[in-house]
PDB file of C-alpha atoms and ligand atoms in Angstrom:
ATOM      1  CA  UNK A  19      61.240  99.446 105.878  1.00 96.00           C
ATOM      2  CA  UNK A  20      62.318  96.178 105.165  1.00 96.00           C
ATOM      3  CA  UNK A  21      66.035  95.177 104.029  1.00 98.00           C
ATOM      4  CA  UNK A  22      67.398  91.761 103.329  1.00 98.00           C
ATOM      5  CA  UNK A  23      70.837  91.119 102.779  1.00 98.00           C
ATOM      6  CA  UNK A  24      72.378  88.250 101.190  1.00 98.00           C
ATOM      7  CA  UNK A  25      75.606  87.434 102.008  1.00 98.00           C
ATOM      8  CA  UNK A  26      78.478  84.974 102.437  1.00 96.00           C
ATOM      9  CA  UNK A  27      79.213  86.130 105.769  1.00 96.00           C
ATOM     10  CA  UNK A  28      75.986  86.857 107.638  1.00 97.00           C
ATOM     11  CA  UNK A  29      77.893  86.793 111.206  1.00 96.00           C
ATOM     12  CA  UNK A  30      79.892  90.201 110.002  1.00 95.00           C
ATOM     13  CA  UNK A  31      76.710  91.825 110.437  1.00 96.00           C
ATOM     14  CA  UNK A  32      75.568  90.933 113.860  1.00 93.00           C
ATOM     15  CA  UNK A  33      77.096  94.005 115.708  1.00 95.00           C
ATOM     16  CA  UNK A  34      76.067  96.175 113.223  1.00 96.00           C
ATOM     17  CA  UNK A  35      72.382  95.448 113.346  1.00 94.00           C
ATOM     18  CA  UNK A  36      72.357  95.472 117.037  1.00 95.00           C
ATOM     19  CA  UNK A  37      74.125  98.823 117.653  1.00 93.00           C
ATOM     20  CA  UNK A  38      73.249 102.564 117.599  1.00 95.00           C
ATOM     21  CA  UNK A  39      71.095 103.697 114.558  1.00 96.00           C
ATOM     22  CA  UNK A  40      69.943 100.481 113.296  1.00 97.00           C
ATOM     23  CA  UNK A  41      69.120  99.173 116.657  1.00 97.00           C
ATOM     24  CA  UNK A  42      67.004 102.373 117.280  1.00 97.00           C
ATOM     25  CA  UNK A  43      65.313 101.961 113.884  1.00 98.00           C
ATOM     26  CA  UNK A  44      64.371  98.284 114.569  1.00 97.00           C
ATOM     27  CA  UNK A  45      63.165  99.155 117.857  1.00 97.00           C
ATOM     28  CA  UNK A  46      61.029 101.832 116.752  1.00 97.00           C
ATOM     29  CA  UNK A  47      59.511  99.524 114.382  1.00 97.00           C
ATOM     30  CA  UNK A  48      60.572 101.506 111.357  1.00 97.00           C
ATOM     31  CA  UNK A  49      63.106  98.772 110.085  1.00 98.00           C
ATOM     32  CA  UNK A  50      62.953  95.132 109.729  1.00 97.00           C
ATOM     33  CA  UNK A  51      66.158  93.865 108.592  1.00 97.00           C
ATOM     34  CA  UNK A  52      67.331  90.258 107.984  1.00 97.00           C
ATOM     35  CA  UNK A  53      70.731  88.716 106.909  1.00 97.00           C
ATOM     36  CA  UNK A  54      70.426  85.580 104.564  1.00 97.00           C
ATOM     37  CA  UNK A  55      73.362  83.164 103.996  1.00 98.00           C
ATOM     38  CA  UNK A  56      73.703  82.672 100.252  1.00 98.00           C
ATOM     39  CA  UNK A  57      75.275  79.256 100.933  1.00 98.00           C
ATOM     40  CA  UNK A  58      72.338  77.971 102.034  1.00 98.00           C
ATOM     41  CA  UNK A  59      71.087  77.809  98.383  1.00 98.00           C
ATOM     42  CA  UNK A  60      73.802  75.791  97.335  1.00 98.00           C
ATOM     43  CA  UNK A  61      73.045  72.047  96.292  1.00 97.00           C
ATOM     44  CA  UNK A  62      76.443  70.354  96.548  1.00 97.00           C
ATOM     45  CA  UNK A  63      77.897  68.735  99.534  1.00 97.00           C
ATOM     46  CA  UNK A  64      80.878  71.506  99.453  1.00 98.00           C
ATOM     47  CA  UNK A  65      78.234  74.496  99.526  1.00 98.00           C
ATOM     48  CA  UNK A  66      80.034  75.824  96.737  1.00 97.00           C
ATOM     49  CA  UNK A  67      79.358  79.435  95.697  1.00 97.00           C
ATOM     50  CA  UNK A  68      82.057  80.308  93.432  1.00 97.00           C
ATOM     51  CA  UNK A  69      84.282  78.940  90.859  1.00 97.00           C
ATOM     52  CA  UNK A  70      87.194  79.717  88.193  1.00 96.00           C
ATOM     53  CA  UNK A  71      86.502  82.174  85.463  1.00 96.00           C
ATOM     54  CA  UNK A  72      86.114  80.883  81.947  1.00 98.00           C
ATOM     55  CA  UNK A  73      88.553  82.282  79.691  1.00 97.00           C
ATOM     56  CA  UNK A  74      91.002  82.209  82.427  1.00 97.00           C
ATOM     57  CA  UNK A  75      92.290  85.047  84.809  1.00 95.00           C
ATOM     58  CA  UNK A  76      92.747  85.389  88.333  1.00 94.00           C
ATOM     59  CA  UNK A  77      90.449  84.955  91.313  1.00 93.00           C
ATOM     60  CA  UNK A  78      87.015  83.397  91.495  1.00 96.00           C
ATOM     61  CA  UNK A  79      83.681  84.376  90.175  1.00 97.00           C
ATOM     62  CA  UNK A  80      80.339  83.795  92.099  1.00 97.00           C
ATOM     63  CA  UNK A  81      78.067  81.408  90.428  1.00 97.00           C
ATOM     64  CA  UNK A  82      74.668  81.855  89.183  1.00 98.00           C
ATOM     65  CA  UNK A  83      72.634  79.492  90.894  1.00 98.00           C
ATOM     66  CA  UNK A  84      73.157  80.126  94.450  1.00 98.00           C
ATOM     67  CA  UNK A  85      72.813  84.027  94.232  1.00 98.00           C
ATOM     68  CA  UNK A  86      69.675  83.789  91.933  1.00 98.00           C
ATOM     69  CA  UNK A  87      68.003  81.193  94.107  1.00 98.00           C
ATOM     70  CA  UNK A  88      68.862  83.235  97.383  1.00 98.00           C
ATOM     71  CA  UNK A  89      67.378  86.175  95.806  1.00 98.00           C
ATOM     72  CA  UNK A  90      64.129  84.431  94.658  1.00 97.00           C
ATOM     73  CA  UNK A  91      63.856  82.623  97.730  1.00 97.00           C
ATOM     74  CA  UNK A  92      64.027  85.853  99.753  1.00 97.00           C
ATOM     75  CA  UNK A  93      61.407  87.439  97.580  1.00 95.00           C
ATOM     76  CA  UNK A  94      59.235  84.663  98.214  1.00 93.00           C
ATOM     77  CA  UNK A  95      59.883  84.456 101.847  1.00 91.00           C
ATOM     78  CA  UNK A  96      59.260  88.192 102.224  1.00 87.00           C
ATOM     79  CA  UNK A  97      55.847  88.176 100.537  1.00 86.00           C
ATOM     80  CA  UNK A  98      54.770  85.340 102.420  1.00 82.00           C
ATOM     81  CA  UNK A  99      56.120  86.771 105.775  1.00 79.00           C
ATOM     82  CA  UNK A 100      54.539  89.942 105.000  1.00 68.00           C
ATOM     83  CA  UNK A 101      50.977  88.358 104.507  1.00 63.00           C
ATOM     84  CA  UNK A 102      51.372  86.473 107.907  1.00 63.00           C
ATOM     85  CA  UNK A 103      52.556  89.740 109.659  1.00 62.00           C
ATOM     86  CA  UNK A 104      49.614  91.943 107.978  1.00 60.00           C
ATOM     87  CA  UNK A 105      47.031  89.035 109.506  1.00 60.00           C
ATOM     88  CA  UNK A 106      48.406  88.858 113.021  1.00 54.00           C
ATOM     89  CA  UNK A 107      47.410  91.101 115.654  1.00 51.00           C
ATOM     90  CA  UNK A 108      50.297  93.256 117.376  1.00 47.00           C
ATOM     91  CA  UNK A 109      51.257  91.817 120.815  1.00 48.00           C
ATOM     92  CA  UNK A 110      50.210  94.434 123.280  1.00 49.00           C
ATOM     93  CA  UNK A 111      53.355  96.202 124.923  1.00 50.00           C
ATOM     94  CA  UNK A 112      55.595  93.598 123.618  1.00 49.00           C
ATOM     95  CA  UNK A 113      59.001  94.492 124.890  1.00 50.00           C
ATOM     96  CA  UNK A 114      60.583  92.833 121.744  1.00 51.00           C
ATOM     97  CA  UNK A 115      61.800  94.363 118.607  1.00 52.00           C
ATOM     98  CA  UNK A 116      58.438  95.281 116.808  1.00 52.00           C
ATOM     99  CA  UNK A 117      58.323  94.273 112.883  1.00 53.00           C
ATOM    100  CA  UNK A 118      56.580  96.553 110.582  1.00 52.00           C
ATOM    101  CA  UNK A 119      53.248  95.215 109.762  1.00 50.00           C
ATOM    102  CA  UNK A 120      51.847  97.341 106.786  1.00 51.00           C
ATOM    103  CA  UNK A 121      51.574  95.172 103.432  1.00 56.00           C
ATOM    104  CA  UNK A 122      54.856  95.830 101.489  1.00 53.00           C
ATOM    105  CA  UNK A 123      55.118  96.213  97.821  1.00 52.00           C
ATOM    106  CA  UNK A 124      55.133  92.723  96.500  1.00 75.00           C
ATOM    107  CA  UNK A 125      58.382  93.747  94.371  1.00 91.00           C
ATOM    108  CA  UNK A 126      61.491  94.651  96.264  1.00 96.00           C
ATOM    109  CA  UNK A 127      64.198  96.906  94.824  1.00 98.00           C
ATOM    110  CA  UNK A 128      66.988  94.374  94.180  1.00 98.00           C
ATOM    111  CA  UNK A 129      70.428  96.016  94.656  1.00 98.00           C
ATOM    112  CA  UNK A 130      73.641  94.135  93.943  1.00 98.00           C
ATOM    113  CA  UNK A 131      76.967  95.902  95.767  1.00 98.00           C
ATOM    114  CA  UNK A 132      79.807  95.924  93.075  1.00 96.00           C
ATOM    115  CA  UNK A 133      82.702  98.466  92.345  1.00 95.00           C
ATOM    116  CA  UNK A 134      81.221  98.396  88.692  1.00 94.00           C
ATOM    117  CA  UNK A 135      77.952  99.842  90.080  1.00 96.00           C
ATOM    118  CA  UNK A 136      76.345 103.245  89.564  1.00 98.00           C
ATOM    119  CA  UNK A 137      78.322 105.781  92.374  1.00 98.00           C
ATOM    120  CA  UNK A 138      76.165 106.051  95.547  1.00 98.00           C
ATOM    121  CA  UNK A 139      75.368 109.747  96.443  1.00 97.00           C
ATOM    122  CA  UNK A 140      73.195 111.415  98.741  1.00 96.00           C
ATOM    123  CA  UNK A 141      70.284 112.017  96.360  1.00 96.00           C
ATOM    124  CA  UNK A 142      70.252 108.167  95.453  1.00 98.00           C
ATOM    125  CA  UNK A 143      70.018 107.388  99.122  1.00 98.00           C
ATOM    126  CA  UNK A 144      67.088 109.690  99.422  1.00 97.00           C
ATOM    127  CA  UNK A 145      65.379 107.982  96.745  1.00 98.00           C
ATOM    128  CA  UNK A 146      66.297 104.591  98.205  1.00 98.00           C
ATOM    129  CA  UNK A 147      64.724 105.623 101.679  1.00 98.00           C
ATOM    130  CA  UNK A 148      61.508 106.152  99.891  1.00 96.00           C
ATOM    131  CA  UNK A 149      61.352 102.172  99.106  1.00 96.00           C
ATOM    132  CA  UNK A 150      59.326  99.759 101.136  1.00 94.00           C
ATOM    133  CA  UNK A 151      61.782  96.849 100.736  1.00 96.00           C
ATOM    134  CA  UNK A 152      65.382  96.490  99.639  1.00 98.00           C
ATOM    135  CA  UNK A 153      67.218  93.223  98.809  1.00 98.00           C
ATOM    136  CA  UNK A 154      70.841  93.817  99.089  1.00 98.00           C
ATOM    137  CA  UNK A 155      73.233  91.395  97.436  1.00 98.00           C
ATOM    138  CA  UNK A 156      77.003  91.340  98.666  1.00 97.00           C
ATOM    139  CA  UNK A 157      79.090  90.243  96.070  1.00 89.00           C
ATOM    140  CA  UNK A 158      82.839  88.812  96.845  1.00 82.00           C
ATOM    141  CA  UNK A 159      85.808  87.340  94.915  1.00 75.00           C
ATOM    142  CA  UNK A 160      86.233  88.784  91.528  1.00 82.00           C
ATOM    143  CA  UNK A 161      82.617  89.481  90.957  1.00 92.00           C
ATOM    144  CA  UNK A 162      79.427  88.049  89.724  1.00 97.00           C
ATOM    145  CA  UNK A 163      78.780  85.769  86.863  1.00 97.00           C
ATOM    146  CA  UNK A 164      76.907  88.278  84.420  1.00 98.00           C
ATOM    147  CA  UNK A 165      73.944  86.170  84.202  1.00 98.00           C
ATOM    148  CA  UNK A 166      73.287  87.066  87.638  1.00 98.00           C
ATOM    149  CA  UNK A 167      72.605  90.832  86.422  1.00 98.00           C
ATOM    150  CA  UNK A 168      71.028  89.733  83.115  1.00 98.00           C
ATOM    151  CA  UNK A 169      68.394  87.432  85.341  1.00 98.00           C
ATOM    152  CA  UNK A 170      67.796  89.665  88.370  1.00 98.00           C
ATOM    153  CA  UNK A 171      67.954  93.006  86.364  1.00 98.00           C
ATOM    154  CA  UNK A 172      69.432  94.688  89.689  1.00 98.00           C
ATOM    155  CA  UNK A 173      70.147  97.985  90.628  1.00 98.00           C
ATOM    156  CA  UNK A 174      74.318  97.821  90.710  1.00 98.00           C
ATOM    157  CA  UNK A 175      75.730  99.958  93.170  1.00 98.00           C
ATOM    158  CA  UNK A 176      79.162 101.119  94.303  1.00 97.00           C
ATOM    159  CA  UNK A 177      80.212 102.890  97.160  1.00 97.00           C
ATOM    160  CA  UNK A 178      82.836 104.922  95.591  1.00 97.00           C
ATOM    161  CA  UNK A 179      85.814 104.627  93.177  1.00 96.00           C
ATOM    162  CA  UNK A 180      88.154 102.411  95.235  1.00 95.00           C
ATOM    163  CA  UNK A 181      88.131  98.598  95.795  1.00 93.00           C
ATOM    164  CA  UNK A 182      87.270  96.797  99.029  1.00 95.00           C
ATOM    165  CA  UNK A 183      87.125  93.291  99.141  1.00 93.00           C
ATOM    166  CA  UNK A 184      83.481  92.427  99.232  1.00 95.00           C
ATOM    167  CA  UNK A 185      80.053  93.798  99.358  1.00 97.00           C
ATOM    168  CA  UNK A 186      79.824  93.178 103.364  1.00 96.00           C
ATOM    169  CA  UNK A 187      82.062  96.057 103.637  1.00 96.00           C
ATOM    170  CA  UNK A 188      80.014  98.193 101.329  1.00 98.00           C
ATOM    171  CA  UNK A 189      76.449  97.110 102.857  1.00 98.00           C
ATOM    172  CA  UNK A 190      76.523  98.820 106.150  1.00 98.00           C
ATOM    173  CA  UNK A 191      77.484 102.093 104.297  1.00 98.00           C
ATOM    174  CA  UNK A 192      74.192 101.670 102.181  1.00 98.00           C
ATOM    175  CA  UNK A 193      71.812 100.450 104.906  1.00 98.00           C
ATOM    176  CA  UNK A 194      72.897 103.111 107.359  1.00 98.00           C
ATOM    177  CA  UNK A 195      72.947 106.019 104.779  1.00 98.00           C
ATOM    178  CA  UNK A 196      69.391 104.800 103.858  1.00 98.00           C
ATOM    179  CA  UNK A 197      68.029 104.258 107.480  1.00 98.00           C
ATOM    180  CA  UNK A 198      68.876 107.504 108.875  1.00 97.00           C
ATOM    181  CA  UNK A 199      66.769 108.994 106.087  1.00 97.00           C
ATOM    182  CA  UNK A 200      63.622 107.105 106.998  1.00 97.00           C
ATOM    183  CA  UNK A 201      61.278 109.736 108.716  1.00 96.00           C
ATOM    184  CA  UNK A 202      60.994 109.189 112.497  1.00 96.00           C
ATOM    185  CA  UNK A 203      64.554 107.289 112.690  1.00 96.00           C
ATOM    186  CA  UNK A 204      66.488 110.098 113.862  1.00 93.00           C
ATOM    187  CA  UNK A 205      65.301 112.199 116.891  1.00 85.00           C
ATOM    188  CA  UNK A 206      65.835 115.457 115.195  1.00 81.00           C
ATOM    189  CA  UNK A 207      65.310 115.420 111.459  1.00 78.00           C
ATOM    190  CA  UNK A 208      67.300 118.819 111.019  1.00 78.00           C
ATOM    191  CA  UNK A 209      70.468 116.064 111.535  1.00 76.00           C
ATOM    192  CA  UNK A 210      69.788 114.888 108.047  1.00 79.00           C
ATOM    193  CA  UNK A 211      68.542 118.251 106.309  1.00 75.00           C
ATOM    194  CA  UNK A 212      71.502 120.331 107.622  1.00 71.00           C
ATOM    195  CA  UNK A 213      74.657 118.187 106.797  1.00 77.00           C
ATOM    196  CA  UNK A 214      76.806 117.762 103.943  1.00 77.00           C
ATOM    197  CA  UNK A 215      75.617 116.859 100.468  1.00 82.00           C
ATOM    198  CA  UNK A 216      72.020 117.744 101.094  1.00 76.00           C
ATOM    199  CA  UNK A 217      70.915 120.235  98.359  1.00 70.00           C
ATOM    200  CA  UNK A 218      73.515 122.811  98.436  1.00 77.00           C
ATOM    201  CA  UNK A 219      76.595 120.790  97.512  1.00 85.00           C
ATOM    202  CA  UNK A 220      78.490 122.127 100.655  1.00 93.00           C
ATOM    203  CA  UNK A 221      80.653 120.340 103.223  1.00 95.00           C
ATOM    204  CA  UNK A 222      79.795 121.121 107.041  1.00 95.00           C
ATOM    205  CA  UNK A 223      80.902 124.084 108.830  1.00 97.00           C
ATOM    206  CA  UNK A 224      83.089 123.047 111.861  1.00 98.00           C
ATOM    207  CA  UNK A 225      81.574 122.148 115.220  1.00 98.00           C
ATOM    208  CA  UNK A 226      82.633 123.110 118.660  1.00 98.00           C
ATOM    209  CA  UNK A 227      81.119 121.978 122.242  1.00 98.00           C
ATOM    210  CA  UNK A 228      82.648 122.162 125.805  1.00 97.00           C
ATOM    211  CA  UNK A 229      85.196 123.015 126.890  1.00 98.00           C
ATOM    212  CA  UNK A 230      85.441 126.412 125.710  1.00 98.00           C
ATOM    213  CA  UNK A 231      89.230 126.133 125.836  1.00 98.00           C
ATOM    214  CA  UNK A 232      90.965 122.740 125.024  1.00 98.00           C
ATOM    215  CA  UNK A 233      94.831 122.667 125.167  1.00 98.00           C
ATOM    216  CA  UNK A 234      95.194 126.140 124.304  1.00 98.00           C
ATOM    217  CA  UNK A 235      92.862 126.099 121.575  1.00 98.00           C
ATOM    218  CA  UNK A 236      89.624 128.380 121.965  1.00 98.00           C
ATOM    219  CA  UNK A 237      86.302 128.248 120.441  1.00 98.00           C
ATOM    220  CA  UNK A 238      85.671 130.871 117.933  1.00 98.00           C
ATOM    221  CA  UNK A 239      84.244 134.131 119.638  1.00 98.00           C
ATOM    222  CA  UNK A 240      81.420 134.277 117.353  1.00 98.00           C
ATOM    223  CA  UNK A 241      79.859 130.902 118.602  1.00 98.00           C
ATOM    224  CA  UNK A 242      79.644 132.199 122.013  1.00 98.00           C
ATOM    225  CA  UNK A 243      78.227 135.624 121.182  1.00 98.00           C
ATOM    226  CA  UNK A 244      74.528 134.403 121.262  1.00 97.00           C
ATOM    227  CA  UNK A 245      74.061 136.379 117.941  1.00 98.00           C
ATOM    228  CA  UNK A 246      72.240 133.934 115.638  1.00 98.00           C
ATOM    229  CA  UNK A 247      72.591 135.755 112.498  1.00 98.00           C
ATOM    230  CA  UNK A 248      76.314 136.116 113.232  1.00 98.00           C
ATOM    231  CA  UNK A 249      76.657 132.435 113.841  1.00 98.00           C
ATOM    232  CA  UNK A 250      74.541 131.779 110.932  1.00 98.00           C
ATOM    233  CA  UNK A 251      76.936 133.851 108.473  1.00 98.00           C
ATOM    234  CA  UNK A 252      80.081 132.319 109.867  1.00 98.00           C
ATOM    235  CA  UNK A 253      78.888 128.912 109.632  1.00 98.00           C
ATOM    236  CA  UNK A 254      77.833 129.668 105.959  1.00 97.00           C
ATOM    237  CA  UNK A 255      81.327 131.210 105.446  1.00 98.00           C
ATOM    238  CA  UNK A 256      83.112 128.535 106.808  1.00 98.00           C
ATOM    239  CA  UNK A 257      81.331 125.837 105.041  1.00 96.00           C
ATOM    240  CA  UNK A 258      82.094 127.687 101.553  1.00 97.00           C
ATOM    241  CA  UNK A 259      85.802 127.947 102.486  1.00 97.00           C
ATOM    242  CA  UNK A 260      86.351 124.409 103.659  1.00 97.00           C
ATOM    243  CA  UNK A 261      84.149 123.144 100.520  1.00 96.00           C
ATOM    244  CA  UNK A 262      86.514 125.430  98.090  1.00 97.00           C
ATOM    245  CA  UNK A 263      89.832 124.171 100.039  1.00 97.00           C
ATOM    246  CA  UNK A 264      88.878 120.526  99.864  1.00 97.00           C
ATOM    247  CA  UNK A 265      87.014 119.991  96.884  1.00 95.00           C
ATOM    248  CA  UNK A 266      88.017 122.630  94.754  1.00 90.00           C
ATOM    249  CA  UNK A 267      85.992 125.891  93.166  1.00 77.00           C
ATOM    250  CA  UNK A 268      83.110 124.450  91.016  1.00 68.00           C
ATOM    251  CA  UNK A 269      83.537 127.607  88.936  1.00 69.00           C
ATOM    252  CA  UNK A 270      86.829 126.130  88.056  1.00 69.00           C
ATOM    253  CA  UNK A 271      85.741 123.045  86.973  1.00 59.00           C
ATOM    254  CA  UNK A 272      88.240 121.524  89.331  1.00 49.00           C
ATOM    255  CA  UNK A 273      86.023 119.554  91.442  1.00 49.00           C
ATOM    256  CA  UNK A 274      87.734 116.591  92.983  1.00 50.00           C
ATOM    257  CA  UNK A 275      84.267 115.106  93.376  1.00 49.00           C
ATOM    258  CA  UNK A 276      83.115 115.287  89.756  1.00 48.00           C
ATOM    259  CA  UNK A 277      79.770 113.847  88.889  1.00 46.00           C
ATOM    260  CA  UNK A 278      79.445 110.792  86.384  1.00 44.00           C
TER     261      UNK A 278
HETATM  262 CL1  6GU B 321      79.671  97.936  96.396  1.00 89.83          CL
HETATM  263  N1  6GU B 321      82.137  96.505  96.543  1.00 89.83           N
HETATM  264  C1  6GU B 321      83.395  96.157  96.303  1.00 89.83           C
HETATM  265  N2  6GU B 321      83.752  95.157  96.610  1.00 89.83           N
HETATM  266  N3  6GU B 321      84.294  97.379  96.257  1.00 89.83           N
HETATM  267  C2  6GU B 321      83.469  98.322  96.366  1.00 89.83           C
HETATM  268  C3  6GU B 321      82.380  98.714  96.080  1.00 89.83           C
HETATM  269  C4  6GU B 321      81.573  97.471  96.389  1.00 89.83           C
HETATM  270  N4  6GU B 321      82.068  99.926  96.216  1.00 89.83           N
HETATM  271  C5  6GU B 321      83.047 100.523  96.139  1.00 89.83           C
HETATM  272  N5  6GU B 321      84.205  99.621  96.010  1.00 89.83           N
END
């Protein structure tokens, strides 16, 4: 998968792209992620990306020109680079990070991160993990000039019903959530299958590892029994109890996590 992230703060992503899951996906050649500075698509000397809202009010609004130009340049460059990569022989035993070479779809899925977007959930992450190319636009300030949305017709996404100061905070959530679902990224695919929010709407059961006793707290006996059926039954029960306690009983319609 290829992911281009358009941001006002590309430096914020440096550690993220070079660590843990994202690093592994890149090293396996399953992810090609790039960070691009929206400010590179301004034309004035001050590299202005925002301005005051027409009609008044607090805060600043992202101007349409730089954001739309940045997306259009990214799409054009992505197609070009993909053609170049497809025609290039892979370096044998190259120790560097490999970039995926198959021809990508000519049209990326353009995602605009904003608290006004559709709320991200696990099924949507699964759909996005099947895309070949994502272009993720991070907003900041009071928001985007509405004509950005009219021009790009993006998928507007929110990571939840609360406000953080910019899409740069939301983008790692989206990217990590998608990348770990790309087949081959996780060592053990059961990691993605057995966890919370996949299919059964249950939260995870509690986990324990060594030592068997920590500050007087014992590992539940059943987990030491070696009886796989009893273990599975205990875990299923714990997951059910936990879900009801923390998220309410779906039968009462009292779910804290009601779907929109
Ligand atoms: Cl995508 N952006 C911002 N600024 N706040 C959010 C969000 C996104 N999702 C939830 N809150």
